[in-house]
Short mmCIF file of the C-alpha atoms (twelve columns), coordinates in Angstrom:
data_MODEL
# 
_entry.id   MODEL 
# 
loop_
_atom_site.group_PDB 
_atom_site.id 
_atom_site.type_symbol 
_atom_site.label_atom_id 
_atom_site.label_alt_id 
_atom_site.label_comp_id 
_atom_site.label_asym_id 
_atom_site.label_seq_id 
_atom_site.Cartn_x 
_atom_site.Cartn_y 
_atom_site.Cartn_z 
_atom_site.pdbx_PDB_model_num 
ATOM 1   C CA . MET A 1   13.415  -28.928 136.162 1 
ATOM 2   C CA . ALA A 2   14.392  -29.549 139.760 1 
ATOM 3   C CA . THR A 3   12.580  -32.311 141.608 1 
ATOM 4   C CA . VAL A 4   10.746  -31.270 144.788 1 
ATOM 5   C CA . THR A 5   11.122  -34.056 147.330 1 
ATOM 6   C CA . GLU A 6   8.883   -34.750 150.309 1 
ATOM 7   C CA . GLU A 7   11.760  -33.698 152.567 1 
ATOM 8   C CA . THR A 8   11.926  -30.342 150.799 1 
ATOM 9   C CA . LYS A 9   8.197   -29.859 151.212 1 
ATOM 10  C CA . ARG A 10  8.423   -30.528 154.945 1 
ATOM 11  C CA . SER A 11  11.235  -28.024 155.302 1 
ATOM 12  C CA . ALA A 12  9.543   -25.294 153.287 1 
ATOM 13  C CA . GLY A 13  5.874   -25.917 154.096 1 
ATOM 14  C CA . ARG A 14  3.745   -23.719 156.283 1 
ATOM 15  C CA . SER A 15  3.090   -24.844 159.827 1 
ATOM 16  C CA . ALA A 16  -0.184  -24.425 161.682 1 
ATOM 17  C CA . GLY A 17  -0.397  -21.415 163.979 1 
ATOM 18  C CA . TYR A 18  1.070   -21.636 167.468 1 
ATOM 19  C CA . PRO A 19  2.490   -19.137 169.996 1 
ATOM 20  C CA . PHE A 20  5.784   -17.479 169.103 1 
ATOM 21  C CA . ILE A 21  6.830   -17.465 172.776 1 
ATOM 22  C CA . PRO A 22  5.941   -19.770 175.709 1 
ATOM 23  C CA . LEU A 23  3.311   -18.800 178.246 1 
ATOM 24  C CA . GLY A 24  5.766   -17.581 180.888 1 
ATOM 25  C CA . LYS A 25  7.239   -15.047 178.490 1 
ATOM 26  C CA . ALA A 26  3.769   -14.075 177.266 1 
ATOM 27  C CA . VAL A 27  2.640   -13.303 180.834 1 
ATOM 28  C CA . GLU A 28  5.797   -11.251 181.286 1 
ATOM 29  C CA . ARG A 29  5.038   -9.285  178.116 1 
ATOM 30  C CA . ALA A 30  1.468   -8.748  179.297 1 
ATOM 31  C CA . GLY A 31  2.844   -7.390  182.574 1 
ATOM 32  C CA . GLU A 32  5.080   -4.958  180.726 1 
ATOM 33  C CA . LEU A 33  2.122   -3.707  178.725 1 
ATOM 34  C CA . ARG A 34  -0.015  -3.276  181.847 1 
ATOM 35  C CA . LYS A 35  2.676   -1.180  183.517 1 
ATOM 36  C CA . ALA A 36  2.866   1.013   180.421 1 
ATOM 37  C CA . VAL A 37  -0.823  1.543   179.607 1 
ATOM 38  C CA . GLY A 38  -2.793  -0.023  182.467 1 
ATOM 39  C CA . LYS A 39  -6.200  -1.399  181.520 1 
ATOM 40  C CA . SER A 40  -6.595  0.934   178.543 1 
ATOM 41  C CA . ASP A 41  -6.236  -0.043  174.920 1 
ATOM 42  C CA . THR A 42  -3.349  1.310   172.878 1 
ATOM 43  C CA . ARG A 43  -2.121  1.299   169.312 1 
ATOM 44  C CA . MET A 44  -0.459  -1.949  168.385 1 
ATOM 45  C CA . LEU A 45  2.636   -0.025  167.272 1 
ATOM 46  C CA . SER A 46  2.853   1.556   170.728 1 
ATOM 47  C CA . ALA A 47  2.576   -1.838  172.395 1 
ATOM 48  C CA . MET A 48  5.398   -3.143  170.210 1 
ATOM 49  C CA . HIS A 49  7.467   -0.099  171.174 1 
ATOM 50  C CA . HIS A 50  6.951   -0.840  174.884 1 
ATOM 51  C CA . TRP A 51  8.340   -4.321  174.245 1 
ATOM 52  C CA . GLY A 52  11.382  -2.907  172.476 1 
ATOM 53  C CA . TYR A 53  10.307  -3.723  168.915 1 
ATOM 54  C CA . GLY A 54  10.266  -1.426  165.917 1 
ATOM 55  C CA . PRO A 55  7.086   -0.747  163.900 1 
ATOM 56  C CA . LYS A 56  7.974   -3.321  161.218 1 
ATOM 57  C CA . SER A 57  9.500   -5.925  163.513 1 
ATOM 58  C CA . SER A 58  8.245   -9.453  162.922 1 
ATOM 59  C CA . GLY A 59  9.050   -10.207 166.569 1 
ATOM 60  C CA . GLY A 60  6.605   -7.553  167.732 1 
ATOM 61  C CA . ILE A 61  3.859   -8.815  165.433 1 
ATOM 62  C CA . GLN A 62  4.447   -12.394 166.567 1 
ATOM 63  C CA . THR A 63  4.383   -11.334 170.219 1 
ATOM 64  C CA . VAL A 64  0.940   -9.783  169.716 1 
ATOM 65  C CA . ALA A 65  -0.206  -12.999 168.037 1 
ATOM 66  C CA . ALA A 66  1.206   -15.133 170.868 1 
ATOM 67  C CA . LEU A 67  -0.653  -13.178 173.550 1 
ATOM 68  C CA . LYS A 68  -3.826  -13.569 171.504 1 
ATOM 69  C CA . HIS A 69  -3.219  -17.339 171.238 1 
ATOM 70  C CA . PHE A 70  -3.128  -17.548 175.035 1 
ATOM 71  C CA . GLY A 71  -6.188  -15.346 175.508 1 
ATOM 72  C CA . LEU A 72  -4.182  -12.541 177.106 1 
ATOM 73  C CA . LEU A 73  -4.736  -9.889  174.440 1 
ATOM 74  C CA . GLU A 74  -7.557  -8.719  172.187 1 
ATOM 75  C CA . ASP A 75  -7.350  -6.394  169.212 1 
ATOM 76  C CA . SER A 76  -9.529  -4.204  167.032 1 
ATOM 77  C CA . GLY A 77  -9.105  -2.169  163.868 1 
ATOM 78  C CA . SER A 78  -6.476  -2.698  161.196 1 
ATOM 79  C CA . GLY A 79  -3.320  -1.219  159.752 1 
ATOM 80  C CA . GLU A 80  -1.777  1.672   161.671 1 
ATOM 81  C CA . ASP A 81  -5.076  2.102   163.524 1 
ATOM 82  C CA . ARG A 82  -5.008  -1.416  164.941 1 
ATOM 83  C CA . ARG A 83  -5.348  -1.327  168.720 1 
ATOM 84  C CA . VAL A 84  -4.703  -3.918  171.393 1 
ATOM 85  C CA . LYS A 85  -5.902  -4.357  174.947 1 
ATOM 86  C CA . LEU A 86  -5.231  -6.823  177.751 1 
ATOM 87  C CA . THR A 87  -8.118  -9.219  178.344 1 
ATOM 88  C CA . GLU A 88  -9.958  -9.666  181.623 1 
ATOM 89  C CA . ARG A 89  -8.123  -12.979 181.983 1 
ATOM 90  C CA . ALA A 90  -4.753  -11.277 181.666 1 
ATOM 91  C CA . LEU A 91  -5.638  -8.626  184.231 1 
ATOM 92  C CA . ARG A 92  -6.874  -11.218 186.715 1 
ATOM 93  C CA . ILE A 93  -3.581  -13.062 186.417 1 
ATOM 94  C CA . LEU A 94  -1.409  -9.958  186.659 1 
ATOM 95  C CA . LEU A 95  -3.281  -8.234  189.484 1 
ATOM 96  C CA . ASP A 96  -3.820  -11.299 191.671 1 
ATOM 97  C CA . GLU A 97  -1.005  -11.022 194.203 1 
ATOM 98  C CA . ARG A 98  -2.449  -13.463 196.736 1 
ATOM 99  C CA . PRO A 99  0.093   -16.135 197.747 1 
ATOM 100 C CA . ASN A 100 -0.615  -19.433 195.966 1 
ATOM 101 C CA . SER A 101 -3.869  -18.043 194.568 1 
ATOM 102 C CA . ALA A 102 -5.978  -20.936 193.273 1 
ATOM 103 C CA . ASP A 103 -7.778  -18.550 190.909 1 
ATOM 104 C CA . ARG A 104 -4.535  -17.375 189.334 1 
ATOM 105 C CA . ILE A 105 -3.182  -20.908 189.030 1 
ATOM 106 C CA . ASP A 106 -6.387  -22.043 187.354 1 
ATOM 107 C CA . LEU A 107 -6.325  -19.160 184.864 1 
ATOM 108 C CA . ILE A 108 -2.720  -19.900 183.947 1 
ATOM 109 C CA . LYS A 109 -3.649  -23.519 183.250 1 
ATOM 110 C CA . ARG A 110 -6.500  -22.353 181.034 1 
ATOM 111 C CA . CYS A 111 -4.136  -20.083 179.126 1 
ATOM 112 C CA . ALA A 112 -1.749  -22.979 178.535 1 
ATOM 113 C CA . ILE A 113 -4.398  -25.092 176.799 1 
ATOM 114 C CA . THR A 114 -6.100  -22.237 174.918 1 
ATOM 115 C CA . PRO A 115 -4.000  -22.298 171.681 1 
ATOM 116 C CA . LYS A 116 -5.551  -24.745 169.208 1 
ATOM 117 C CA . MET A 117 -2.373  -26.752 168.671 1 
ATOM 118 C CA . HIS A 118 -1.937  -27.006 172.441 1 
ATOM 119 C CA . GLN A 119 -5.473  -28.371 172.758 1 
ATOM 120 C CA . GLU A 120 -4.675  -30.968 170.137 1 
ATOM 121 C CA . LEU A 121 -1.402  -32.074 171.704 1 
ATOM 122 C CA . TRP A 122 -2.921  -32.181 175.189 1 
ATOM 123 C CA . GLN A 123 -5.802  -34.332 173.998 1 
ATOM 124 C CA . ARG A 124 -3.353  -36.690 172.321 1 
ATOM 125 C CA . TRP A 125 -0.833  -37.127 175.159 1 
ATOM 126 C CA . GLY A 126 -1.928  -35.152 178.210 1 
ATOM 127 C CA . LYS A 127 0.843   -34.761 180.771 1 
ATOM 128 C CA . GLU A 128 2.529   -38.002 179.635 1 
ATOM 129 C CA . LEU A 129 4.530   -36.499 176.778 1 
ATOM 130 C CA . PRO A 130 6.487   -38.951 174.633 1 
ATOM 131 C CA . VAL A 131 10.030  -38.304 173.442 1 
ATOM 132 C CA . ASP A 132 10.502  -35.297 171.176 1 
ATOM 133 C CA . GLU A 133 11.002  -37.546 168.144 1 
ATOM 134 C CA . GLU A 134 7.496   -38.984 168.558 1 
ATOM 135 C CA . ILE A 135 5.909   -35.531 168.763 1 
ATOM 136 C CA . ARG A 136 8.004   -34.345 165.816 1 
ATOM 137 C CA . HIS A 137 6.882   -37.298 163.675 1 
ATOM 138 C CA . TYR A 138 3.239   -36.521 164.438 1 
ATOM 139 C CA . LEU A 139 3.645   -32.843 163.578 1 
ATOM 140 C CA . LEU A 140 5.520   -33.546 160.340 1 
ATOM 141 C CA . PHE A 141 3.372   -36.299 158.900 1 
ATOM 142 C CA . ASP A 142 -0.057  -35.877 160.500 1 
ATOM 143 C CA . ARG A 143 -0.200  -32.095 160.819 1 
ATOM 144 C CA . ASP A 144 1.992   -31.065 157.844 1 
ATOM 145 C CA . PHE A 145 4.374   -28.955 159.916 1 
ATOM 146 C CA . ASN A 146 7.705   -27.957 158.483 1 
ATOM 147 C CA . GLU A 147 10.771  -29.060 160.413 1 
ATOM 148 C CA . ASN A 148 11.552  -25.687 161.958 1 
ATOM 149 C CA . GLY A 149 7.944   -25.229 163.010 1 
ATOM 150 C CA . ALA A 150 7.795   -28.682 164.598 1 
ATOM 151 C CA . ARG A 151 11.001  -28.046 166.535 1 
ATOM 152 C CA . ASP A 152 9.873   -24.627 167.760 1 
ATOM 153 C CA . LEU A 153 6.387   -25.794 168.757 1 
ATOM 154 C CA . ILE A 154 7.739   -28.729 170.775 1 
ATOM 155 C CA . ALA A 155 10.081  -26.443 172.716 1 
ATOM 156 C CA . GLU A 156 7.394   -23.786 173.273 1 
ATOM 157 C CA . TYR A 157 4.705   -26.322 174.260 1 
ATOM 158 C CA . LYS A 158 6.908   -28.103 176.808 1 
ATOM 159 C CA . ALA A 159 8.002   -24.776 178.312 1 
ATOM 160 C CA . THR A 160 4.363   -23.657 178.552 1 
ATOM 161 C CA . LEU A 161 3.198   -26.854 180.261 1 
ATOM 162 C CA . GLY A 162 6.086   -26.590 182.704 1 
ATOM 163 C CA . TYR A 163 5.243   -22.980 183.551 1 
ATOM 164 C CA . ALA A 164 1.559   -23.819 184.059 1 
ATOM 165 C CA . GLY A 165 2.348   -26.832 186.249 1 
ATOM 166 C CA . LEU A 166 0.580   -29.188 183.851 1 
ATOM 167 C CA . LEU A 167 3.389   -31.726 183.942 1 
ATOM 168 C CA . ASP A 168 2.794   -32.162 187.678 1 
ATOM 169 C CA . SER A 169 0.518   -35.139 188.417 1 
ATOM 170 C CA . ASP A 170 -1.013  -33.224 191.331 1 
ATOM 171 C CA . SER A 171 -1.930  -30.228 189.205 1 
ATOM 172 C CA . LEU A 172 -4.052  -31.085 186.177 1 
ATOM 173 C CA . PRO A 173 -6.759  -29.403 184.092 1 
ATOM 174 C CA . PRO A 174 -10.393 -30.565 184.209 1 
ATOM 175 C CA . GLN A 175 -10.107 -33.607 181.946 1 
ATOM 176 C CA . ASP A 176 -7.659  -35.305 184.308 1 
ATOM 177 C CA . ALA A 177 -9.361  -34.541 187.622 1 
ATOM 178 C CA . ASP A 178 -10.275 -37.442 189.899 1 
ATOM 179 C CA . ILE A 179 -13.354 -39.386 188.779 1 
ATOM 180 C CA . ILE A 180 -15.967 -40.203 191.410 1 
ATOM 181 C CA . GLU A 181 -17.446 -43.693 191.219 1 
ATOM 182 C CA . PRO A 182 -21.085 -43.698 190.012 1 
ATOM 183 C CA . GLN A 183 -24.132 -44.669 192.082 1 
ATOM 184 C CA . GLU A 184 -27.524 -45.952 191.005 1 
ATOM 185 C CA . PRO A 185 -29.757 -43.170 189.587 1 
ATOM 186 C CA . LYS A 186 -33.094 -42.185 191.038 1 
ATOM 187 C CA . GLU A 187 -34.882 -42.121 187.674 1 
ATOM 188 C CA . GLU A 188 -33.425 -44.602 185.178 1 
ATOM 189 C CA . ALA A 189 -36.024 -43.906 182.474 1 
ATOM 190 C CA . SER A 190 -35.316 -40.176 182.659 1 
ATOM 191 C CA . MET A 191 -31.593 -40.778 182.243 1 
ATOM 192 C CA . GLU A 192 -32.130 -42.967 179.161 1 
ATOM 193 C CA . LYS A 193 -34.160 -40.167 177.653 1 
ATOM 194 C CA . LYS A 194 -31.293 -37.754 178.291 1 
ATOM 195 C CA . PHE A 195 -28.889 -40.111 176.546 1 
ATOM 196 C CA . THR A 196 -31.149 -40.252 173.478 1 
ATOM 197 C CA . GLU A 197 -31.056 -36.458 173.328 1 
ATOM 198 C CA . MET A 198 -27.304 -36.399 173.777 1 
ATOM 199 C CA . ARG A 199 -26.740 -38.704 170.805 1 
ATOM 200 C CA . ARG A 200 -27.846 -35.913 168.497 1 
ATOM 201 C CA . GLU A 201 -24.824 -33.862 169.604 1 
ATOM 202 C CA . PRO A 202 -21.093 -34.570 170.100 1 
ATOM 203 C CA . VAL A 203 -20.485 -36.875 173.052 1 
ATOM 204 C CA . GLN A 204 -17.828 -34.571 174.500 1 
ATOM 205 C CA . ARG A 205 -19.034 -31.292 175.974 1 
ATOM 206 C CA . PHE A 206 -19.169 -29.078 179.056 1 
ATOM 207 C CA . PHE A 207 -22.176 -28.583 181.319 1 
ATOM 208 C CA . GLY A 208 -22.370 -25.418 183.405 1 
ATOM 209 C CA . GLY A 209 -21.384 -21.787 183.184 1 
ATOM 210 C CA . GLY A 210 -18.098 -20.024 183.556 1 
ATOM 211 C CA . GLU A 211 -14.996 -19.972 181.472 1 
ATOM 212 C CA . GLY A 212 -13.868 -23.541 180.739 1 
ATOM 213 C CA . VAL A 213 -10.677 -24.871 179.256 1 
ATOM 214 C CA . PRO A 214 -11.252 -25.205 175.490 1 
ATOM 215 C CA . VAL A 215 -11.073 -28.895 174.649 1 
ATOM 216 C CA . ALA A 216 -10.557 -30.375 171.204 1 
ATOM 217 C CA . PRO A 217 -12.347 -33.648 170.303 1 
ATOM 218 C CA . ALA A 218 -10.556 -36.492 172.051 1 
ATOM 219 C CA . VAL A 219 -9.708  -39.917 170.704 1 
ATOM 220 C CA . VAL A 220 -11.746 -42.281 172.887 1 
ATOM 221 C CA . ALA A 221 -11.174 -46.003 173.086 1 
ATOM 222 C CA . GLU A 222 -14.181 -48.021 171.969 1 
ATOM 223 C CA . GLY A 223 -16.380 -49.156 174.827 1 
ATOM 224 C CA . THR A 224 -15.061 -46.656 177.367 1 
ATOM 225 C CA . SER A 225 -16.627 -43.706 179.144 1 
ATOM 226 C CA . SER A 226 -15.780 -41.187 181.829 1 
ATOM 227 C CA . LEU A 227 -17.321 -38.190 183.529 1 
ATOM 228 C CA . VAL A 228 -15.187 -35.615 185.297 1 
ATOM 229 C CA . LEU A 229 -16.561 -33.165 187.845 1 
ATOM 230 C CA . TYR A 230 -14.639 -29.886 187.946 1 
ATOM 231 C CA . ASN A 231 -16.023 -26.950 189.913 1 
ATOM 232 C CA . ASP A 232 -19.445 -26.302 188.328 1 
ATOM 233 C CA . ARG A 233 -18.809 -28.265 185.128 1 
ATOM 234 C CA . ILE A 234 -19.191 -31.860 184.024 1 
ATOM 235 C CA . ARG A 235 -17.019 -33.171 181.204 1 
ATOM 236 C CA . ILE A 236 -18.191 -36.269 179.316 1 
ATOM 237 C CA . THR A 237 -16.041 -38.518 177.141 1 
ATOM 238 C CA . ALA A 238 -17.704 -41.633 175.775 1 
ATOM 239 C CA . ASP A 239 -17.777 -44.243 173.050 1 
ATOM 240 C CA . VAL A 240 -20.132 -46.907 174.349 1 
ATOM 241 C CA . ASP A 241 -22.789 -49.478 173.457 1 
ATOM 242 C CA . LEU A 242 -26.259 -49.620 175.045 1 
ATOM 243 C CA . GLU A 243 -25.069 -51.037 178.368 1 
ATOM 244 C CA . GLY A 244 -22.242 -48.537 178.456 1 
ATOM 245 C CA . ALA A 245 -24.738 -45.762 177.747 1 
ATOM 246 C CA . LYS A 246 -26.824 -46.771 180.756 1 
ATOM 247 C CA . GLU A 247 -23.722 -46.731 182.945 1 
ATOM 248 C CA . LEU A 248 -22.821 -43.322 181.538 1 
ATOM 249 C CA . MET A 249 -26.271 -42.033 182.495 1 
ATOM 250 C CA . ARG A 250 -25.800 -43.266 186.051 1 
ATOM 251 C CA . LYS A 251 -22.544 -41.359 186.216 1 
ATOM 252 C CA . LEU A 252 -24.197 -38.260 184.792 1 
ATOM 253 C CA . GLN A 253 -27.043 -38.366 187.310 1 
ATOM 254 C CA . LYS A 254 -24.544 -38.659 190.145 1 
ATOM 255 C CA . ARG A 255 -22.645 -35.605 188.928 1 
ATOM 256 C CA . ILE A 256 -25.896 -33.648 188.559 1 
ATOM 257 C CA . ASP A 257 -26.876 -34.578 192.126 1 
ATOM 258 C CA . LEU A 258 -23.491 -33.424 193.407 1 
ATOM 259 C CA . LEU A 259 -23.742 -30.089 191.596 1 
ATOM 260 C CA . GLU A 260 -27.280 -29.543 192.902 1 
ATOM 261 C CA . GLU A 261 -26.116 -30.287 196.477 1 
ATOM 262 C CA . GLU A 262 -23.282 -27.782 196.146 1 
ATOM 263 C CA . LYS A 263 -25.582 -25.166 194.663 1 
ATOM 264 C CA . GLY A 264 -28.143 -25.565 197.433 1 
ATOM 265 C CA . PRO A 265 -31.779 -24.438 197.355 1 
ATOM 266 C CA . ASN A 266 -32.744 -21.562 195.014 1 
# 
């Protein structure tokens, strides 16, 4: 009987899901579909036809999956009756023709970090990507990717970050926005009570409405904390002792005060 080596397993194993094409190509495909069917839904087979794929083409199926990964496409039904439709996010990107539109740029950044594997890689390295060999080692041994999958994901992920401008230090998603230094809170006892309540839930979360960038649990160095203010949201990352918790509450109160000032009186 033939011996199955670890190398063979890595070559033949199944990789975690990730987009078949980078974000730039996915937006282009979404644009082609909009020109063909507008805002209406259509049969998945028809969408594949508009992209130049046959009804049994794996490329067409993977293109549908890629647009779903990025939040550009939604589907319903199954089999030959399966239908697809561009999402509100996709339409806002495609129809926003304003020069240097901040809204469009923000949505593209959100798309880039929407796929689960992209969330994971971003939380691990952010914009400071290591050499490909380091990423490949992580995917092979920590995430059980096969070699082809690791290679393809690295290329797709780097192309997506480049398209979204997330490798530019001046253009980052919420978790890397500038942090405002904290000030003393008005009600220390109230803030300690809030921290006690927070301990019952994960320490990393969003406050506020709107569509936020999905964020996977981050690896936080012991004894550190940060709060990031981004539009109407506050992002908290913390792993602290009691004194660190009090400092975190001061930061939180400051962010709440800033949001209330921006919101103005009811």
